[in-house]
């Protein structure tokens, strides 16, 4: 488990819903506290601080995001959160404000993901980047949906540069990863599979289309059963690992019952099953934290996932 440096800022005060109404922001440090508590319940989970150096972070981000966009984030100084229409995803209304503190938190979050990928390069079988804010809606030059920098794409870039072989990204958040898809489109050795709810809230007209043959979209028009979802995860892992030498897993817990940004009804045990499937994939796995805002269930979800992942390949 790779954690942000102590003192990570709690800086997401609000977000707009699809009707333009202001909602209280739910991406805050208590999410990390609950997840950390759950993951740490497994005796084989050890915690490491994010330690990628600033020059390395800047180099990776320069390969993932556009220079003008990174400059806009770096220059954010306002203490008040402000909508930046010019930084919204193409075809989408702005929904996520930017301020100085949230920009700092985003840079620390991506540093956490980069550190987790570096641990995989160094020989770790599994790593878990406890990122905040999430990242999979952040595109080459845009932000949205609580996301500012694409943590999963940054992790994939580290693995690519290290020569690990082809990378598979498996997105298990309830939302379509529009940012990751736009970045991965230009990574010719990266495949992306996403399992998400339909209609898509973060794409124009609720439609998401695969950008390349390396992208697979599994969309659920109604909440899937535990069994149906796990069958889809099994198929995605099997297809990705036919070519990928390592997996980056964008893991969201917003599929659980009662999540304020979700509409499904899973319970914590499904994450033990997902962890077991990943443990048996036969390749290293770098997990990157995405959504999950039902605070009372996050510790149980994290504990279940760690148990499945770390015990799933035991005889």
PDB file of C-alpha atoms in Angstrom:
ATOM      1  CA  UNK A   1       0.000   0.000   0.000  1.00  0.00           C
ATOM      2  CA  UNK A   2       1.541   3.271  -1.171  1.00  0.00           C
ATOM      3  CA  UNK A   3       0.253   6.316   0.694  1.00  0.00           C
ATOM      4  CA  UNK A   4       0.443  10.043   0.037  1.00  0.00           C
ATOM      5  CA  UNK A   5       2.769  11.992   2.270  1.00  0.00           C
ATOM      6  CA  UNK A   6       1.306  12.907   5.694  1.00  0.00           C
ATOM      7  CA  UNK A   7      -0.578  16.156   5.583  1.00  0.00           C
ATOM      8  CA  UNK A   8      -2.331  15.497   2.279  1.00  0.00           C
ATOM      9  CA  UNK A   9      -4.809  18.323   1.816  1.00  0.00           C
ATOM     10  CA  UNK A  10      -8.541  17.865   2.196  1.00  0.00           C
ATOM     11  CA  UNK A  11      -9.540  20.196  -0.590  1.00  0.00           C
ATOM     12  CA  UNK A  12     -12.612  19.117  -2.593  1.00  0.00           C
ATOM     13  CA  UNK A  13     -15.425  21.341  -1.280  1.00  0.00           C
ATOM     14  CA  UNK A  14     -18.061  20.854  -4.012  1.00  0.00           C
ATOM     15  CA  UNK A  15     -18.907  19.449  -7.424  1.00  0.00           C
ATOM     16  CA  UNK A  16     -21.769  20.003  -9.887  1.00  0.00           C
ATOM     17  CA  UNK A  17     -24.207  17.241 -10.779  1.00  0.00           C
ATOM     18  CA  UNK A  18     -25.395  16.626 -14.346  1.00  0.00           C
ATOM     19  CA  UNK A  19     -28.114  19.244 -13.867  1.00  0.00           C
ATOM     20  CA  UNK A  20     -25.601  21.900 -12.821  1.00  0.00           C
ATOM     21  CA  UNK A  21     -26.585  21.786  -9.160  1.00  0.00           C
ATOM     22  CA  UNK A  22     -23.861  22.222  -6.562  1.00  0.00           C
ATOM     23  CA  UNK A  23     -23.298  19.188  -4.333  1.00  0.00           C
ATOM     24  CA  UNK A  24     -21.052  18.851  -1.315  1.00  0.00           C
ATOM     25  CA  UNK A  25     -17.763  17.288  -2.457  1.00  0.00           C
ATOM     26  CA  UNK A  26     -17.206  13.760  -1.177  1.00  0.00           C
ATOM     27  CA  UNK A  27     -13.599  13.211  -2.205  1.00  0.00           C
ATOM     28  CA  UNK A  28     -11.874  14.000   1.062  1.00  0.00           C
ATOM     29  CA  UNK A  29      -9.273  12.554   3.387  1.00  0.00           C
ATOM     30  CA  UNK A  30     -11.707  10.458   5.407  1.00  0.00           C
ATOM     31  CA  UNK A  31     -11.985   8.241   2.304  1.00  0.00           C
ATOM     32  CA  UNK A  32      -8.285   7.490   2.591  1.00  0.00           C
ATOM     33  CA  UNK A  33      -8.552   6.934   6.338  1.00  0.00           C
ATOM     34  CA  UNK A  34     -11.308   4.353   5.903  1.00  0.00           C
ATOM     35  CA  UNK A  35      -9.533   2.575   3.039  1.00  0.00           C
ATOM     36  CA  UNK A  36      -6.208   2.572   4.857  1.00  0.00           C
ATOM     37  CA  UNK A  37      -7.883   1.081   7.920  1.00  0.00           C
ATOM     38  CA  UNK A  38      -9.448  -1.730   5.918  1.00  0.00           C
ATOM     39  CA  UNK A  39      -6.365  -2.596   3.884  1.00  0.00           C
ATOM     40  CA  UNK A  40      -4.146  -2.580   6.960  1.00  0.00           C
ATOM     41  CA  UNK A  41      -6.301  -5.203   8.660  1.00  0.00           C
ATOM     42  CA  UNK A  42      -4.588  -7.841   6.525  1.00  0.00           C
ATOM     43  CA  UNK A  43      -1.326  -8.800   8.240  1.00  0.00           C
ATOM     44  CA  UNK A  44       0.612  -8.987   4.968  1.00  0.00           C
ATOM     45  CA  UNK A  45      -0.175  -5.438   3.867  1.00  0.00           C
ATOM     46  CA  UNK A  46       2.712  -3.068   4.487  1.00  0.00           C
ATOM     47  CA  UNK A  47       2.612   0.673   4.051  1.00  0.00           C
ATOM     48  CA  UNK A  48       5.164   2.742   2.134  1.00  0.00           C
ATOM     49  CA  UNK A  49       5.175   6.507   1.575  1.00  0.00           C
ATOM     50  CA  UNK A  50       4.970   7.983  -1.903  1.00  0.00           C
ATOM     51  CA  UNK A  51       8.579   8.739  -2.764  1.00  0.00           C
ATOM     52  CA  UNK A  52       8.886   9.331  -6.502  1.00  0.00           C
ATOM     53  CA  UNK A  53      11.075  12.419  -6.899  1.00  0.00           C
ATOM     54  CA  UNK A  54       9.608  15.627  -8.374  1.00  0.00           C
ATOM     55  CA  UNK A  55      11.665  15.468 -11.564  1.00  0.00           C
ATOM     56  CA  UNK A  56      10.437  11.953 -12.265  1.00  0.00           C
ATOM     57  CA  UNK A  57       6.829  12.967 -11.589  1.00  0.00           C
ATOM     58  CA  UNK A  58       7.182  15.911 -13.970  1.00  0.00           C
ATOM     59  CA  UNK A  59       8.715  13.699 -16.674  1.00  0.00           C
ATOM     60  CA  UNK A  60       5.938  11.101 -16.454  1.00  0.00           C
ATOM     61  CA  UNK A  61       3.202  13.712 -16.430  1.00  0.00           C
ATOM     62  CA  UNK A  62       4.755  15.358 -19.473  1.00  0.00           C
ATOM     63  CA  UNK A  63       4.280  12.077 -21.334  1.00  0.00           C
ATOM     64  CA  UNK A  64       0.649  11.725 -20.258  1.00  0.00           C
ATOM     65  CA  UNK A  65      -0.822  15.239 -20.197  1.00  0.00           C
ATOM     66  CA  UNK A  66      -0.510  18.281 -22.457  1.00  0.00           C
ATOM     67  CA  UNK A  67       1.980  20.946 -21.413  1.00  0.00           C
ATOM     68  CA  UNK A  68      -0.550  23.792 -21.315  1.00  0.00           C
ATOM     69  CA  UNK A  69      -2.805  21.771 -19.038  1.00  0.00           C
ATOM     70  CA  UNK A  70      -0.038  20.885 -16.582  1.00  0.00           C
ATOM     71  CA  UNK A  71       0.971  24.538 -16.556  1.00  0.00           C
ATOM     72  CA  UNK A  72      -2.604  25.570 -15.702  1.00  0.00           C
ATOM     73  CA  UNK A  73      -2.667  23.172 -12.753  1.00  0.00           C
ATOM     74  CA  UNK A  74       0.772  24.242 -11.551  1.00  0.00           C
ATOM     75  CA  UNK A  75      -0.253  27.906 -11.655  1.00  0.00           C
ATOM     76  CA  UNK A  76      -3.482  27.364  -9.686  1.00  0.00           C
ATOM     77  CA  UNK A  77      -3.190  29.586  -6.648  1.00  0.00           C
ATOM     78  CA  UNK A  78      -6.732  30.637  -5.794  1.00  0.00           C
ATOM     79  CA  UNK A  79      -7.862  29.608  -2.310  1.00  0.00           C
ATOM     80  CA  UNK A  80     -11.429  29.585  -3.640  1.00  0.00           C
ATOM     81  CA  UNK A  81     -12.541  26.720  -5.912  1.00  0.00           C
ATOM     82  CA  UNK A  82     -13.381  28.027  -9.376  1.00  0.00           C
ATOM     83  CA  UNK A  83     -14.860  26.338 -12.412  1.00  0.00           C
ATOM     84  CA  UNK A  84     -12.524  26.447 -15.416  1.00  0.00           C
ATOM     85  CA  UNK A  85     -14.689  25.969 -18.541  1.00  0.00           C
ATOM     86  CA  UNK A  86     -11.618  25.810 -20.762  1.00  0.00           C
ATOM     87  CA  UNK A  87     -10.421  22.706 -18.897  1.00  0.00           C
ATOM     88  CA  UNK A  88     -13.650  20.702 -19.230  1.00  0.00           C
ATOM     89  CA  UNK A  89     -13.719  17.491 -21.261  1.00  0.00           C
ATOM     90  CA  UNK A  90     -14.740  17.934 -24.916  1.00  0.00           C
ATOM     91  CA  UNK A  91     -18.506  18.186 -25.240  1.00  0.00           C
ATOM     92  CA  UNK A  92     -19.046  18.296 -21.481  1.00  0.00           C
ATOM     93  CA  UNK A  93     -20.099  21.109 -19.169  1.00  0.00           C
ATOM     94  CA  UNK A  94     -17.576  21.922 -16.426  1.00  0.00           C
ATOM     95  CA  UNK A  95     -18.407  20.204 -13.139  1.00  0.00           C
ATOM     96  CA  UNK A  96     -15.198  20.125 -11.097  1.00  0.00           C
ATOM     97  CA  UNK A  97     -13.637  23.274  -9.608  1.00  0.00           C
ATOM     98  CA  UNK A  98      -9.942  24.009  -9.348  1.00  0.00           C
ATOM     99  CA  UNK A  99      -8.079  25.746  -6.553  1.00  0.00           C
ATOM    100  CA  UNK A 100      -4.513  25.778  -5.270  1.00  0.00           C
ATOM    101  CA  UNK A 101      -4.985  23.160  -2.580  1.00  0.00           C
ATOM    102  CA  UNK A 102      -6.755  20.628  -4.775  1.00  0.00           C
ATOM    103  CA  UNK A 103      -4.035  20.989  -7.422  1.00  0.00           C
ATOM    104  CA  UNK A 104      -1.407  20.169  -4.794  1.00  0.00           C
ATOM    105  CA  UNK A 105      -3.429  17.143  -3.688  1.00  0.00           C
ATOM    106  CA  UNK A 106      -3.676  15.945  -7.301  1.00  0.00           C
ATOM    107  CA  UNK A 107       0.081  16.139  -7.816  1.00  0.00           C
ATOM    108  CA  UNK A 108       0.601  14.166  -4.608  1.00  0.00           C
ATOM    109  CA  UNK A 109      -1.975  11.610  -5.718  1.00  0.00           C
ATOM    110  CA  UNK A 110      -0.230  10.961  -9.018  1.00  0.00           C
ATOM    111  CA  UNK A 111       3.103  10.736  -7.209  1.00  0.00           C
ATOM    112  CA  UNK A 112       1.541   7.916  -5.198  1.00  0.00           C
ATOM    113  CA  UNK A 113       0.557   6.039  -8.369  1.00  0.00           C
ATOM    114  CA  UNK A 114       4.005   6.532  -9.897  1.00  0.00           C
ATOM    115  CA  UNK A 115       5.629   5.152  -6.741  1.00  0.00           C
ATOM    116  CA  UNK A 116       3.355   2.088  -6.862  1.00  0.00           C
ATOM    117  CA  UNK A 117       4.371   1.414 -10.469  1.00  0.00           C
ATOM    118  CA  UNK A 118       8.044   1.817  -9.566  1.00  0.00           C
ATOM    119  CA  UNK A 119       7.598  -0.869  -6.900  1.00  0.00           C
ATOM    120  CA  UNK A 120       6.230  -3.226  -9.580  1.00  0.00           C
ATOM    121  CA  UNK A 121       9.270  -2.481 -11.741  1.00  0.00           C
ATOM    122  CA  UNK A 122      11.471  -3.284  -8.734  1.00  0.00           C
ATOM    123  CA  UNK A 123       9.894  -6.732  -8.465  1.00  0.00           C
ATOM    124  CA  UNK A 124       6.735  -6.402  -6.352  1.00  0.00           C
ATOM    125  CA  UNK A 125       3.910  -8.753  -7.336  1.00  0.00           C
ATOM    126  CA  UNK A 126       1.120  -6.483  -6.096  1.00  0.00           C
ATOM    127  CA  UNK A 127       0.966  -2.794  -5.184  1.00  0.00           C
ATOM    128  CA  UNK A 128      -1.943  -0.578  -4.173  1.00  0.00           C
ATOM    129  CA  UNK A 129      -1.749   3.190  -4.745  1.00  0.00           C
ATOM    130  CA  UNK A 130      -4.024   4.913  -2.231  1.00  0.00           C
ATOM    131  CA  UNK A 131      -4.572   7.937  -4.464  1.00  0.00           C
ATOM    132  CA  UNK A 132      -6.728  10.952  -3.766  1.00  0.00           C
ATOM    133  CA  UNK A 133      -8.202  12.536  -5.810  1.00  0.00           C
ATOM    134  CA  UNK A 134      -9.114   9.830  -8.334  1.00  0.00           C
ATOM    135  CA  UNK A 135      -7.884  10.218 -11.889  1.00  0.00           C
ATOM    136  CA  UNK A 136      -9.648   8.241 -14.604  1.00  0.00           C
ATOM    137  CA  UNK A 137     -11.782  11.161 -15.864  1.00  0.00           C
ATOM    138  CA  UNK A 138      -8.696  13.372 -16.369  1.00  0.00           C
ATOM    139  CA  UNK A 139      -7.757  13.455 -20.040  1.00  0.00           C
ATOM    140  CA  UNK A 140      -4.724  14.773 -21.896  1.00  0.00           C
ATOM    141  CA  UNK A 141      -5.857  18.368 -21.398  1.00  0.00           C
ATOM    142  CA  UNK A 142      -8.938  18.278 -19.209  1.00  0.00           C
ATOM    143  CA  UNK A 143     -10.328  17.606 -15.740  1.00  0.00           C
ATOM    144  CA  UNK A 144     -13.722  16.447 -14.473  1.00  0.00           C
ATOM    145  CA  UNK A 145     -15.552  14.162 -12.078  1.00  0.00           C
ATOM    146  CA  UNK A 146     -13.215  14.902  -9.146  1.00  0.00           C
ATOM    147  CA  UNK A 147     -10.230  14.026 -11.395  1.00  0.00           C
ATOM    148  CA  UNK A 148      -7.308  16.306 -12.291  1.00  0.00           C
ATOM    149  CA  UNK A 149      -4.357  14.048 -13.184  1.00  0.00           C
ATOM    150  CA  UNK A 150      -4.660  10.542 -14.566  1.00  0.00           C
ATOM    151  CA  UNK A 151      -3.117   8.252 -11.975  1.00  0.00           C
ATOM    152  CA  UNK A 152      -3.688   5.019 -13.915  1.00  0.00           C
ATOM    153  CA  UNK A 153      -2.188   6.401 -17.120  1.00  0.00           C
ATOM    154  CA  UNK A 154       0.830   7.685 -15.174  1.00  0.00           C
ATOM    155  CA  UNK A 155       1.350   4.233 -13.640  1.00  0.00           C
ATOM    156  CA  UNK A 156       1.057   2.637 -17.084  1.00  0.00           C
ATOM    157  CA  UNK A 157       3.601   5.093 -18.494  1.00  0.00           C
ATOM    158  CA  UNK A 158       6.141   4.182 -15.786  1.00  0.00           C
ATOM    159  CA  UNK A 159       5.694   0.496 -16.590  1.00  0.00           C
ATOM    160  CA  UNK A 160       6.017   1.115 -20.332  1.00  0.00           C
ATOM    161  CA  UNK A 161       9.194   3.116 -19.935  1.00  0.00           C
ATOM    162  CA  UNK A 162      10.692   0.384 -17.755  1.00  0.00           C
ATOM    163  CA  UNK A 163      10.204  -2.182 -20.511  1.00  0.00           C
ATOM    164  CA  UNK A 164       7.874  -4.454 -18.565  1.00  0.00           C
ATOM    165  CA  UNK A 165       6.089  -5.409 -21.765  1.00  0.00           C
ATOM    166  CA  UNK A 166       2.545  -4.609 -22.889  1.00  0.00           C
ATOM    167  CA  UNK A 167       0.299  -3.100 -20.211  1.00  0.00           C
ATOM    168  CA  UNK A 168      -3.370  -3.867 -19.605  1.00  0.00           C
ATOM    169  CA  UNK A 169      -5.579  -1.339 -17.816  1.00  0.00           C
ATOM    170  CA  UNK A 170      -8.709  -2.769 -16.195  1.00  0.00           C
ATOM    171  CA  UNK A 171     -11.149  -0.115 -14.978  1.00  0.00           C
ATOM    172  CA  UNK A 172     -13.608  -1.432 -12.385  1.00  0.00           C
ATOM    173  CA  UNK A 173     -15.117   1.875 -11.306  1.00  0.00           C
ATOM    174  CA  UNK A 174     -18.845   2.319 -12.014  1.00  0.00           C
ATOM    175  CA  UNK A 175     -18.088   5.214 -14.378  1.00  0.00           C
ATOM    176  CA  UNK A 176     -16.594   5.118 -17.864  1.00  0.00           C
ATOM    177  CA  UNK A 177     -12.912   6.209 -17.798  1.00  0.00           C
ATOM    178  CA  UNK A 178     -13.116   8.845 -20.516  1.00  0.00           C
ATOM    179  CA  UNK A 179      -9.767  10.378 -19.564  1.00  0.00           C
ATOM    180  CA  UNK A 180      -7.890   7.084 -19.471  1.00  0.00           C
ATOM    181  CA  UNK A 181      -9.384   6.070 -22.811  1.00  0.00           C
ATOM    182  CA  UNK A 182      -8.252   9.306 -24.473  1.00  0.00           C
ATOM    183  CA  UNK A 183      -4.700   8.919 -23.162  1.00  0.00           C
ATOM    184  CA  UNK A 184      -4.413   5.169 -23.800  1.00  0.00           C
ATOM    185  CA  UNK A 185      -5.553   5.662 -27.382  1.00  0.00           C
ATOM    186  CA  UNK A 186      -2.031   6.872 -28.182  1.00  0.00           C
ATOM    187  CA  UNK A 187      -0.221   4.192 -26.144  1.00  0.00           C
ATOM    188  CA  UNK A 188       0.076   1.479 -28.762  1.00  0.00           C
ATOM    189  CA  UNK A 189       1.234  -1.142 -26.246  1.00  0.00           C
ATOM    190  CA  UNK A 190      -1.625  -0.513 -23.795  1.00  0.00           C
ATOM    191  CA  UNK A 191      -5.047  -2.190 -23.822  1.00  0.00           C
ATOM    192  CA  UNK A 192      -8.006  -0.871 -21.827  1.00  0.00           C
ATOM    193  CA  UNK A 193     -11.068  -2.750 -20.607  1.00  0.00           C
ATOM    194  CA  UNK A 194     -13.811  -0.931 -18.709  1.00  0.00           C
ATOM    195  CA  UNK A 195     -16.850  -2.345 -16.920  1.00  0.00           C
ATOM    196  CA  UNK A 196     -19.295   0.464 -16.180  1.00  0.00           C
ATOM    197  CA  UNK A 197     -22.895   1.589 -15.911  1.00  0.00           C
ATOM    198  CA  UNK A 198     -24.866   2.809 -18.919  1.00  0.00           C
ATOM    199  CA  UNK A 199     -25.907   5.449 -19.864  1.00  0.00           C
ATOM    200  CA  UNK A 200     -22.515   7.063 -19.376  1.00  0.00           C
ATOM    201  CA  UNK A 201     -22.639  10.219 -17.269  1.00  0.00           C
ATOM    202  CA  UNK A 202     -19.302  11.622 -18.405  1.00  0.00           C
ATOM    203  CA  UNK A 203     -19.555  11.379 -22.183  1.00  0.00           C
ATOM    204  CA  UNK A 204     -21.633  13.519 -24.547  1.00  0.00           C
ATOM    205  CA  UNK A 205     -25.170  12.172 -25.027  1.00  0.00           C
ATOM    206  CA  UNK A 206     -24.412   9.330 -22.625  1.00  0.00           C
ATOM    207  CA  UNK A 207     -22.547   7.394 -25.311  1.00  0.00           C
ATOM    208  CA  UNK A 208     -19.080   5.889 -25.072  1.00  0.00           C
ATOM    209  CA  UNK A 209     -17.384   4.245 -28.029  1.00  0.00           C
ATOM    210  CA  UNK A 210     -14.151   2.292 -28.150  1.00  0.00           C
ATOM    211  CA  UNK A 211     -11.434   4.457 -29.672  1.00  0.00           C
ATOM    212  CA  UNK A 212      -9.214   1.575 -30.823  1.00  0.00           C
ATOM    213  CA  UNK A 213      -9.246  -2.192 -31.140  1.00  0.00           C
ATOM    214  CA  UNK A 214      -7.306  -2.237 -27.882  1.00  0.00           C
ATOM    215  CA  UNK A 215     -10.295  -0.867 -25.952  1.00  0.00           C
ATOM    216  CA  UNK A 216     -13.200  -3.002 -24.708  1.00  0.00           C
ATOM    217  CA  UNK A 217     -16.338  -1.546 -23.141  1.00  0.00           C
ATOM    218  CA  UNK A 218     -18.714  -3.670 -21.079  1.00  0.00           C
ATOM    219  CA  UNK A 219     -21.785  -1.585 -20.283  1.00  0.00           C
ATOM    220  CA  UNK A 220     -24.565  -2.554 -17.888  1.00  0.00           C
ATOM    221  CA  UNK A 221     -27.928  -0.904 -18.550  1.00  0.00           C
ATOM    222  CA  UNK A 222     -29.202  -2.348 -15.264  1.00  0.00           C
ATOM    223  CA  UNK A 223     -27.297  -3.163 -12.071  1.00  0.00           C
ATOM    224  CA  UNK A 224     -25.590  -6.527 -12.665  1.00  0.00           C
ATOM    225  CA  UNK A 225     -25.793  -9.409 -10.250  1.00  0.00           C
ATOM    226  CA  UNK A 226     -22.706 -10.466  -8.347  1.00  0.00           C
ATOM    227  CA  UNK A 227     -22.321 -13.494 -10.636  1.00  0.00           C
ATOM    228  CA  UNK A 228     -22.786 -11.606 -13.913  1.00  0.00           C
ATOM    229  CA  UNK A 229     -20.283  -8.947 -12.931  1.00  0.00           C
ATOM    230  CA  UNK A 230     -17.652 -11.467 -11.861  1.00  0.00           C
ATOM    231  CA  UNK A 231     -18.083 -13.318 -15.145  1.00  0.00           C
ATOM    232  CA  UNK A 232     -17.351 -10.059 -16.953  1.00  0.00           C
ATOM    233  CA  UNK A 233     -14.285  -9.389 -14.783  1.00  0.00           C
ATOM    234  CA  UNK A 234     -13.058 -12.941 -15.414  1.00  0.00           C
ATOM    235  CA  UNK A 235     -13.413 -12.491 -19.174  1.00  0.00           C
ATOM    236  CA  UNK A 236     -11.668  -9.100 -19.111  1.00  0.00           C
ATOM    237  CA  UNK A 237      -8.715 -10.404 -17.110  1.00  0.00           C
ATOM    238  CA  UNK A 238      -8.389 -13.427 -19.394  1.00  0.00           C
ATOM    239  CA  UNK A 239      -8.407 -11.313 -22.553  1.00  0.00           C
ATOM    240  CA  UNK A 240      -6.037  -8.663 -21.200  1.00  0.00           C
ATOM    241  CA  UNK A 241      -3.486 -11.182 -19.979  1.00  0.00           C
ATOM    242  CA  UNK A 242      -3.309 -12.855 -23.379  1.00  0.00           C
ATOM    243  CA  UNK A 243      -1.028  -9.988 -24.345  1.00  0.00           C
ATOM    244  CA  UNK A 244      -0.358  -7.852 -21.246  1.00  0.00           C
ATOM    245  CA  UNK A 245       2.665  -8.574 -19.072  1.00  0.00           C
ATOM    246  CA  UNK A 246       1.346  -6.406 -16.227  1.00  0.00           C
ATOM    247  CA  UNK A 247      -2.037  -5.029 -15.163  1.00  0.00           C
ATOM    248  CA  UNK A 248      -2.975  -1.591 -13.886  1.00  0.00           C
ATOM    249  CA  UNK A 249      -6.340  -1.842 -12.138  1.00  0.00           C
ATOM    250  CA  UNK A 250      -8.404   1.324 -11.693  1.00  0.00           C
ATOM    251  CA  UNK A 251     -10.424   0.173  -8.692  1.00  0.00           C
ATOM    252  CA  UNK A 252     -13.557   2.014  -7.648  1.00  0.00           C
ATOM    253  CA  UNK A 253     -15.748   1.085  -4.701  1.00  0.00           C
ATOM    254  CA  UNK A 254     -18.640   3.183  -6.013  1.00  0.00           C
ATOM    255  CA  UNK A 255     -20.373  -0.028  -7.119  1.00  0.00           C
ATOM    256  CA  UNK A 256     -21.458  -0.751  -3.530  1.00  0.00           C
ATOM    257  CA  UNK A 257     -24.964  -0.274  -2.213  1.00  0.00           C
ATOM    258  CA  UNK A 258     -25.712   3.258  -1.070  1.00  0.00           C
ATOM    259  CA  UNK A 259     -22.816   4.988  -2.805  1.00  0.00           C
ATOM    260  CA  UNK A 260     -23.931   8.593  -3.386  1.00  0.00           C
ATOM    261  CA  UNK A 261     -22.344   8.641  -6.856  1.00  0.00           C
ATOM    262  CA  UNK A 262     -23.432   5.130  -7.795  1.00  0.00           C
ATOM    263  CA  UNK A 263     -26.561   3.124  -8.574  1.00  0.00           C
ATOM    264  CA  UNK A 264     -25.562  -0.504  -7.975  1.00  0.00           C
ATOM    265  CA  UNK A 265     -25.881  -2.632  -4.852  1.00  0.00           C
ATOM    266  CA  UNK A 266     -22.782  -4.767  -4.372  1.00  0.00           C
ATOM    267  CA  UNK A 267     -21.492  -5.538  -0.895  1.00  0.00           C
ATOM    268  CA  UNK A 268     -17.913  -5.823   0.331  1.00  0.00           C
ATOM    269  CA  UNK A 269     -17.442  -9.586  -0.313  1.00  0.00           C
ATOM    270  CA  UNK A 270     -17.461  -9.084  -4.085  1.00  0.00           C
ATOM    271  CA  UNK A 271     -14.095  -7.356  -3.767  1.00  0.00           C
ATOM    272  CA  UNK A 272     -12.592 -10.469  -2.212  1.00  0.00           C
ATOM    273  CA  UNK A 273     -13.711 -12.341  -5.329  1.00  0.00           C
ATOM    274  CA  UNK A 274     -12.231  -9.641  -7.571  1.00  0.00           C
ATOM    275  CA  UNK A 275      -8.977  -9.796  -5.624  1.00  0.00           C
ATOM    276  CA  UNK A 276      -8.818 -13.568  -6.084  1.00  0.00           C
ATOM    277  CA  UNK A 277      -9.353 -13.228  -9.829  1.00  0.00           C
ATOM    278  CA  UNK A 278      -6.508 -10.743 -10.056  1.00  0.00           C
ATOM    279  CA  UNK A 279      -4.234 -12.881  -7.890  1.00  0.00           C
ATOM    280  CA  UNK A 280      -4.679 -15.758 -10.322  1.00  0.00           C
ATOM    281  CA  UNK A 281      -4.046 -13.619 -13.397  1.00  0.00           C
ATOM    282  CA  UNK A 282      -0.392 -14.667 -13.436  1.00  0.00           C
ATOM    283  CA  UNK A 283       1.004 -11.158 -13.949  1.00  0.00           C
ATOM    284  CA  UNK A 284       1.972  -8.322 -11.572  1.00  0.00           C
ATOM    285  CA  UNK A 285      -0.911  -6.056 -10.567  1.00  0.00           C
ATOM    286  CA  UNK A 286      -0.675  -2.329  -9.788  1.00  0.00           C
ATOM    287  CA  UNK A 287      -3.945  -1.134  -8.220  1.00  0.00           C
ATOM    288  CA  UNK A 288      -4.823   2.556  -8.426  1.00  0.00           C
ATOM    289  CA  UNK A 289      -7.622   3.960  -6.292  1.00  0.00           C
ATOM    290  CA  UNK A 290     -10.506   5.562  -8.158  1.00  0.00           C
ATOM    291  CA  UNK A 291     -13.992   6.284  -6.742  1.00  0.00           C
ATOM    292  CA  UNK A 292     -15.917   5.026  -3.743  1.00  0.00           C
ATOM    293  CA  UNK A 293     -17.783   7.429  -1.489  1.00  0.00           C
ATOM    294  CA  UNK A 294     -19.939   5.293   0.829  1.00  0.00           C
ATOM    295  CA  UNK A 295     -17.706   5.968   3.813  1.00  0.00           C
ATOM    296  CA  UNK A 296     -19.255   3.403   6.121  1.00  0.00           C
ATOM    297  CA  UNK A 297     -18.431   0.532   3.749  1.00  0.00           C
ATOM    298  CA  UNK A 298     -14.961   1.487   2.501  1.00  0.00           C
ATOM    299  CA  UNK A 299     -12.945  -0.218   5.236  1.00  0.00           C
ATOM    300  CA  UNK A 300     -14.801  -3.489   4.699  1.00  0.00           C
ATOM    301  CA  UNK A 301     -14.298  -3.216   0.925  1.00  0.00           C
ATOM    302  CA  UNK A 302     -10.576  -2.588   1.280  1.00  0.00           C
ATOM    303  CA  UNK A 303     -10.146  -5.455   3.732  1.00  0.00           C
ATOM    304  CA  UNK A 304     -12.056  -7.843   1.463  1.00  0.00           C
ATOM    305  CA  UNK A 305     -10.025  -6.871  -1.591  1.00  0.00           C
ATOM    306  CA  UNK A 306      -6.695  -7.254   0.226  1.00  0.00           C
ATOM    307  CA  UNK A 307      -7.747 -10.664   1.525  1.00  0.00           C
ATOM    308  CA  UNK A 308      -8.735 -11.906  -1.932  1.00  0.00           C
ATOM    309  CA  UNK A 309      -5.638 -10.506  -3.631  1.00  0.00           C
ATOM    310  CA  UNK A 310      -3.094 -11.750  -1.092  1.00  0.00           C
ATOM    311  CA  UNK A 311      -4.683 -15.120  -0.398  1.00  0.00           C
ATOM    312  CA  UNK A 312      -6.321 -15.833  -3.743  1.00  0.00           C
ATOM    313  CA  UNK A 313      -3.470 -17.814  -5.241  1.00  0.00           C
ATOM    314  CA  UNK A 314      -2.799 -19.931  -2.184  1.00  0.00           C
ATOM    315  CA  UNK A 315      -3.404 -23.672  -2.632  1.00  0.00           C
TER     316      UNK A 315
END
